[in-house]
């Protein structure tokens, strides 16, 4: 009798743990996509393109679906991380992808730590350099816990919900022209000028490490196999939904300000939008959103980048937590010395967007390889949507190279 009770208790704990990991994977992906880079990029481009930026937001959501669902399902079906899949597709390619993803993650992380410091500066008036050091220490300490994965899950969920609540309030206060935004989402003015914003937003919200953050979290939680694909897909859809809601709300909050002819401060465009739209309380709220977005992105970028680097050397896998902490500390030191994260965040988004066609292309090839996914049959509509994303992201990336330089 006692044995049955113990077994039932263990099964209940396992189910709760799996549910927590599935929700946590969705939030780590979503909050990684909603970092300070996204806030900065959205504010800058909304000021530049006004309601027509709605088209970029819509395209990025569609591409997000095409990238995320493909990646999550193939990772789950194969039970392998992205770099290991790539090594199966083309021997050695996984090492190259691991390095470029980690470099992109590092570039973002330097900006993320700076974003967290700016958040503290907005809320408390704290010196940005001191704020950088504090945020770096706090973020790295998360990985000292024996249950670091569970801590990351819970942290991203709490801060993710907090961000949505605050940005909803600001979006209501700024009273954006929603009707015009809806029209421009399918009929933008000067669509040819939107290529660079599309690839930049893609890189900042889908590119590089972000696409793999949720899938790699599920591997670490042991949620893999064809029989778990339904749960994995639900988790991916939840993450996409959370990220999409935030994208739309931030865009509308900023549009409500710039549509009234108010110019944004180029040194911190998103902060000035929140301040102009909702006064000093909006400005303080922005600080909270920026801090939450930055800390969750620091954690997500470091966690996922190191999950790629584990393939390079057994030492990294053995000391994964210490390597993750070192990744954050190095980002903090660079940010404290260099400063000025705004330009770096836009550039990092552009570079990560260039990585997307390579990584997603590899996943799509893997979906047809039985030595990787076994007897699993990947849905054709997912494959076609994924191919479309690769082609358009590749073209947009090539066209935007001159703009990046």
Short mmCIF file of N, CA and C in Angstrom, two decimals, residues 149-254:
data_model
loop_
_atom_site.label_atom_id
_atom_site.label_comp_id
_atom_site.label_asym_id
_atom_site.label_seq_id
_atom_site.Cartn_x
_atom_site.Cartn_y
_atom_site.Cartn_z
N UNK A 149 17.69 24.99 -13.42
CA UNK A 149 16.66 24.91 -14.46
C UNK A 149 15.30 25.34 -13.94
N UNK A 150 14.92 24.84 -12.77
CA UNK A 150 13.62 25.18 -12.16
C UNK A 150 13.57 26.66 -11.79
N UNK A 151 14.70 27.20 -11.30
CA UNK A 151 14.77 28.63 -10.93
C UNK A 151 14.58 29.49 -12.18
N UNK A 152 15.24 29.11 -13.29
CA UNK A 152 15.10 29.83 -14.56
C UNK A 152 13.65 29.79 -15.03
N UNK A 153 13.02 28.61 -14.95
CA UNK A 153 11.61 28.47 -15.35
C UNK A 153 10.72 29.45 -14.59
N UNK A 154 10.85 29.45 -13.27
CA UNK A 154 9.98 30.27 -12.42
C UNK A 154 10.25 31.76 -12.63
N UNK A 155 11.52 32.14 -12.72
CA UNK A 155 11.90 33.55 -12.91
C UNK A 155 11.33 34.10 -14.21
N UNK A 156 11.50 33.35 -15.30
CA UNK A 156 11.02 33.84 -16.60
C UNK A 156 9.50 33.94 -16.63
N UNK A 157 8.80 33.04 -15.94
CA UNK A 157 7.33 33.10 -15.89
C UNK A 157 6.85 34.34 -15.15
N UNK A 158 7.40 34.60 -13.97
CA UNK A 158 6.97 35.75 -13.15
C UNK A 158 7.25 37.07 -13.87
N UNK A 159 8.48 37.22 -14.38
CA UNK A 159 8.86 38.47 -15.03
C UNK A 159 8.15 38.64 -16.37
N UNK A 160 7.89 37.53 -17.07
CA UNK A 160 7.18 37.60 -18.34
C UNK A 160 5.77 38.14 -18.17
N UNK A 161 5.04 37.62 -17.19
CA UNK A 161 3.67 38.09 -16.90
C UNK A 161 3.69 39.56 -16.46
N UNK A 162 4.66 39.93 -15.64
CA UNK A 162 4.78 41.31 -15.17
C UNK A 162 4.96 42.28 -16.34
N UNK A 163 5.80 41.90 -17.30
CA UNK A 163 6.04 42.76 -18.47
C UNK A 163 4.76 42.97 -19.27
N UNK A 164 4.00 41.92 -19.49
CA UNK A 164 2.77 42.01 -20.28
C UNK A 164 1.78 42.96 -19.60
N UNK A 165 1.63 42.85 -18.28
CA UNK A 165 0.70 43.71 -17.53
C UNK A 165 1.08 45.19 -17.67
N UNK A 166 2.36 45.48 -17.48
CA UNK A 166 2.82 46.87 -17.52
C UNK A 166 2.68 47.47 -18.92
N UNK A 167 3.11 46.73 -19.95
CA UNK A 167 3.07 47.26 -21.32
C UNK A 167 1.62 47.43 -21.78
N UNK A 168 0.72 46.56 -21.33
CA UNK A 168 -0.71 46.72 -21.65
C UNK A 168 -1.22 48.05 -21.12
N UNK A 169 -0.85 48.39 -19.88
CA UNK A 169 -1.26 49.65 -19.26
C UNK A 169 -0.77 50.85 -20.10
N UNK A 170 0.51 50.81 -20.50
CA UNK A 170 1.08 51.93 -21.26
C UNK A 170 0.44 52.03 -22.65
N UNK A 171 0.19 50.87 -23.29
CA UNK A 171 -0.43 50.87 -24.62
C UNK A 171 -1.83 51.48 -24.57
N UNK A 172 -2.57 51.24 -23.49
CA UNK A 172 -3.91 51.84 -23.32
C UNK A 172 -3.78 53.36 -23.11
N UNK A 173 -2.79 53.76 -22.32
CA UNK A 173 -2.59 55.19 -22.01
C UNK A 173 -2.23 56.02 -23.25
N UNK A 174 -1.44 55.44 -24.16
CA UNK A 174 -0.95 56.23 -25.31
C UNK A 174 -1.98 56.36 -26.42
N UNK A 175 -3.06 55.56 -26.36
CA UNK A 175 -4.15 55.62 -27.34
C UNK A 175 -3.64 55.60 -28.79
N UNK A 176 -3.04 54.50 -29.22
CA UNK A 176 -2.50 54.41 -30.57
C UNK A 176 -3.60 54.29 -31.64
N UNK A 177 -3.32 54.68 -32.90
CA UNK A 177 -4.29 54.53 -33.99
C UNK A 177 -4.34 53.07 -34.46
N UNK A 178 -5.11 52.26 -33.73
CA UNK A 178 -5.15 50.80 -33.99
C UNK A 178 -5.67 50.50 -35.39
N UNK A 179 -6.69 51.24 -35.85
CA UNK A 179 -7.25 51.01 -37.18
C UNK A 179 -6.22 51.18 -38.27
N UNK A 180 -5.44 52.26 -38.20
CA UNK A 180 -4.40 52.51 -39.20
C UNK A 180 -3.33 51.42 -39.15
N UNK A 181 -2.99 50.99 -37.94
CA UNK A 181 -1.99 49.92 -37.78
C UNK A 181 -2.47 48.62 -38.43
N UNK A 182 -3.76 48.32 -38.28
CA UNK A 182 -4.33 47.11 -38.91
C UNK A 182 -4.24 47.17 -40.43
N UNK A 183 -4.56 48.34 -40.98
CA UNK A 183 -4.50 48.52 -42.45
C UNK A 183 -3.05 48.38 -42.93
N UNK A 184 -2.13 49.07 -42.24
CA UNK A 184 -0.71 49.06 -42.65
C UNK A 184 -0.03 47.70 -42.43
N UNK A 185 -0.63 46.86 -41.61
CA UNK A 185 -0.04 45.53 -41.40
C UNK A 185 -0.08 44.67 -42.65
N UNK A 186 -1.02 45.01 -43.57
CA UNK A 186 -1.07 44.27 -44.85
C UNK A 186 -0.84 45.19 -46.05
N UNK A 187 -0.88 46.50 -45.83
CA UNK A 187 -0.66 47.45 -46.93
C UNK A 187 0.29 48.56 -46.46
N UNK A 188 1.58 48.23 -46.23
CA UNK A 188 2.52 49.24 -45.71
C UNK A 188 2.94 50.24 -46.78
N UNK A 189 3.33 51.41 -46.34
CA UNK A 189 3.91 52.39 -47.26
C UNK A 189 5.38 52.04 -47.49
N UNK A 190 5.85 52.18 -48.72
CA UNK A 190 7.26 51.90 -49.07
C UNK A 190 7.76 50.56 -48.50
N UNK A 191 7.13 49.44 -48.89
CA UNK A 191 7.51 48.14 -48.32
C UNK A 191 8.97 47.75 -48.56
N UNK A 192 9.57 48.27 -49.66
CA UNK A 192 10.97 47.92 -49.95
C UNK A 192 11.92 48.44 -48.88
N UNK A 193 11.51 49.49 -48.16
CA UNK A 193 12.36 50.05 -47.11
C UNK A 193 12.30 49.24 -45.81
N UNK A 194 11.38 48.26 -45.76
CA UNK A 194 11.17 47.49 -44.53
C UNK A 194 12.03 46.23 -44.44
N UNK A 195 12.87 45.98 -45.45
CA UNK A 195 13.72 44.77 -45.44
C UNK A 195 14.68 44.77 -44.25
N UNK A 196 15.35 45.89 -44.02
CA UNK A 196 16.31 45.95 -42.91
C UNK A 196 15.62 45.80 -41.56
N UNK A 197 14.49 46.52 -41.32
CA UNK A 197 13.77 46.28 -40.06
C UNK A 197 13.31 44.83 -39.89
N UNK A 198 12.89 44.18 -40.99
CA UNK A 198 12.42 42.79 -40.90
C UNK A 198 13.56 41.88 -40.43
N UNK A 199 14.72 42.00 -41.07
CA UNK A 199 15.84 41.11 -40.71
C UNK A 199 16.36 41.43 -39.31
N UNK A 200 16.32 42.72 -38.93
CA UNK A 200 16.79 43.11 -37.60
C UNK A 200 15.85 42.56 -36.51
N UNK A 201 14.54 42.73 -36.72
CA UNK A 201 13.58 42.23 -35.74
C UNK A 201 13.60 40.70 -35.70
N UNK A 202 13.77 40.08 -36.86
CA UNK A 202 13.88 38.62 -36.90
C UNK A 202 15.07 38.15 -36.07
N UNK A 203 16.21 38.82 -36.27
CA UNK A 203 17.41 38.44 -35.52
C UNK A 203 17.24 38.64 -34.04
N UNK A 204 16.55 39.73 -33.67
CA UNK A 204 16.36 40.05 -32.26
C UNK A 204 15.31 39.21 -31.57
N UNK A 205 14.41 38.58 -32.35
CA UNK A 205 13.32 37.84 -31.72
C UNK A 205 13.25 36.37 -32.13
N UNK A 206 13.94 35.98 -33.20
CA UNK A 206 13.92 34.59 -33.65
C UNK A 206 15.32 34.05 -33.92
N UNK A 207 16.24 34.92 -34.34
CA UNK A 207 17.55 34.47 -34.81
C UNK A 207 18.47 33.96 -33.72
N UNK A 208 19.59 33.41 -34.19
CA UNK A 208 20.66 32.98 -33.28
C UNK A 208 20.20 31.95 -32.27
N UNK A 209 20.53 32.22 -31.01
CA UNK A 209 20.25 31.27 -29.92
C UNK A 209 18.77 31.19 -29.57
N UNK A 210 17.98 32.25 -29.86
CA UNK A 210 16.61 32.36 -29.36
C UNK A 210 15.74 31.18 -29.83
N UNK A 211 15.88 30.80 -31.12
CA UNK A 211 15.06 29.72 -31.67
C UNK A 211 15.24 28.41 -30.91
N UNK A 212 16.45 28.22 -30.38
CA UNK A 212 16.78 26.93 -29.76
C UNK A 212 16.63 26.93 -28.24
N UNK A 213 16.36 28.10 -27.65
CA UNK A 213 16.36 28.20 -26.18
C UNK A 213 15.33 27.26 -25.55
N UNK A 214 14.10 27.27 -26.08
CA UNK A 214 13.05 26.41 -25.51
C UNK A 214 13.31 24.94 -25.76
N UNK A 215 13.70 24.58 -26.99
CA UNK A 215 13.97 23.20 -27.34
C UNK A 215 15.09 22.59 -26.52
N UNK A 216 16.15 23.35 -26.30
CA UNK A 216 17.27 22.86 -25.49
C UNK A 216 16.87 22.71 -24.03
N UNK A 217 15.99 23.60 -23.56
CA UNK A 217 15.50 23.48 -22.17
C UNK A 217 14.73 22.17 -21.99
N UNK A 218 13.93 21.80 -23.00
CA UNK A 218 13.16 20.55 -22.92
C UNK A 218 14.07 19.32 -22.96
N UNK A 219 15.17 19.40 -23.71
CA UNK A 219 16.13 18.28 -23.71
C UNK A 219 16.71 18.10 -22.32
N UNK A 220 17.10 19.21 -21.69
CA UNK A 220 17.66 19.13 -20.33
C UNK A 220 16.65 18.59 -19.34
N UNK A 221 15.34 18.82 -19.61
CA UNK A 221 14.29 18.31 -18.73
C UNK A 221 13.89 16.88 -19.10
N UNK A 222 14.48 16.35 -20.18
CA UNK A 222 14.18 14.97 -20.59
C UNK A 222 12.85 14.82 -21.32
N UNK A 223 12.28 15.93 -21.82
CA UNK A 223 11.00 15.86 -22.54
C UNK A 223 11.30 15.76 -24.03
N UNK A 224 11.55 14.54 -24.50
CA UNK A 224 11.89 14.28 -25.89
C UNK A 224 11.17 13.02 -26.37
N UNK A 225 11.21 12.80 -27.68
CA UNK A 225 10.58 11.62 -28.26
C UNK A 225 9.31 11.97 -29.02
N UNK A 226 8.98 11.14 -30.00
CA UNK A 226 7.81 11.38 -30.84
C UNK A 226 6.53 11.40 -30.01
N UNK A 227 6.47 10.59 -28.95
CA UNK A 227 5.26 10.52 -28.12
C UNK A 227 5.04 11.79 -27.30
N UNK A 228 6.04 12.68 -27.25
CA UNK A 228 5.89 13.93 -26.49
C UNK A 228 5.67 15.14 -27.39
N UNK A 229 5.54 14.90 -28.71
CA UNK A 229 5.47 16.02 -29.66
C UNK A 229 4.24 16.92 -29.45
N UNK A 230 3.13 16.34 -29.04
CA UNK A 230 1.93 17.14 -28.80
C UNK A 230 2.18 18.17 -27.70
N UNK A 231 2.81 17.71 -26.61
CA UNK A 231 3.12 18.62 -25.49
C UNK A 231 4.14 19.66 -25.92
N UNK A 232 5.14 19.22 -26.68
CA UNK A 232 6.21 20.12 -27.14
C UNK A 232 5.63 21.21 -28.04
N UNK A 233 4.73 20.82 -28.95
CA UNK A 233 4.11 21.80 -29.86
C UNK A 233 3.27 22.82 -29.08
N UNK A 234 2.52 22.34 -28.08
CA UNK A 234 1.74 23.25 -27.23
C UNK A 234 2.64 24.25 -26.52
N UNK A 235 3.78 23.78 -26.04
CA UNK A 235 4.75 24.64 -25.36
C UNK A 235 5.29 25.69 -26.32
N UNK A 236 5.63 25.27 -27.55
CA UNK A 236 6.13 26.20 -28.57
C UNK A 236 5.09 27.26 -28.90
N UNK A 237 3.83 26.83 -29.07
CA UNK A 237 2.74 27.76 -29.41
C UNK A 237 2.52 28.77 -28.26
N UNK A 238 2.61 28.29 -27.02
CA UNK A 238 2.48 29.18 -25.86
C UNK A 238 3.58 30.25 -25.89
N UNK A 239 4.82 29.82 -26.15
CA UNK A 239 5.93 30.76 -26.21
C UNK A 239 5.76 31.78 -27.32
N UNK A 240 5.32 31.31 -28.50
CA UNK A 240 5.09 32.21 -29.64
C UNK A 240 3.98 33.21 -29.31
N UNK A 241 2.93 32.74 -28.65
CA UNK A 241 1.80 33.61 -28.29
C UNK A 241 2.24 34.71 -27.32
N UNK A 242 3.00 34.33 -26.30
CA UNK A 242 3.49 35.32 -25.31
C UNK A 242 4.36 36.37 -25.99
N UNK A 243 5.30 35.90 -26.82
CA UNK A 243 6.21 36.83 -27.50
C UNK A 243 5.44 37.74 -28.46
N UNK A 244 4.44 37.18 -29.17
CA UNK A 244 3.67 37.96 -30.15
C UNK A 244 2.83 39.04 -29.46
N UNK A 245 2.22 38.69 -28.33
CA UNK A 245 1.43 39.66 -27.57
C UNK A 245 2.31 40.84 -27.15
N UNK A 246 3.51 40.53 -26.67
CA UNK A 246 4.43 41.60 -26.25
C UNK A 246 4.87 42.45 -27.43
N UNK A 247 5.14 41.83 -28.58
CA UNK A 247 5.54 42.58 -29.76
C UNK A 247 4.47 43.59 -30.16
N UNK A 248 3.25 43.12 -30.20
CA UNK A 248 2.13 43.98 -30.61
C UNK A 248 1.92 45.11 -29.60
N UNK A 249 1.96 44.78 -28.31
CA UNK A 249 1.71 45.78 -27.26
C UNK A 249 2.80 46.86 -27.25
N UNK A 250 4.07 46.46 -27.35
CA UNK A 250 5.16 47.45 -27.35
C UNK A 250 5.05 48.35 -28.57
N UNK A 251 4.79 47.75 -29.73
CA UNK A 251 4.62 48.53 -30.96
C UNK A 251 3.49 49.56 -30.81
N UNK A 252 2.34 49.12 -30.30
CA UNK A 252 1.19 50.02 -30.14
C UNK A 252 1.48 51.12 -29.12
N UNK A 253 2.18 50.78 -28.04
CA UNK A 253 2.53 51.77 -27.01
C UNK A 253 3.38 52.89 -27.60
N UNK A 254 4.37 52.51 -28.42
CA UNK A 254 5.26 53.50 -29.03
C UNK A 254 4.54 54.25 -30.15
#
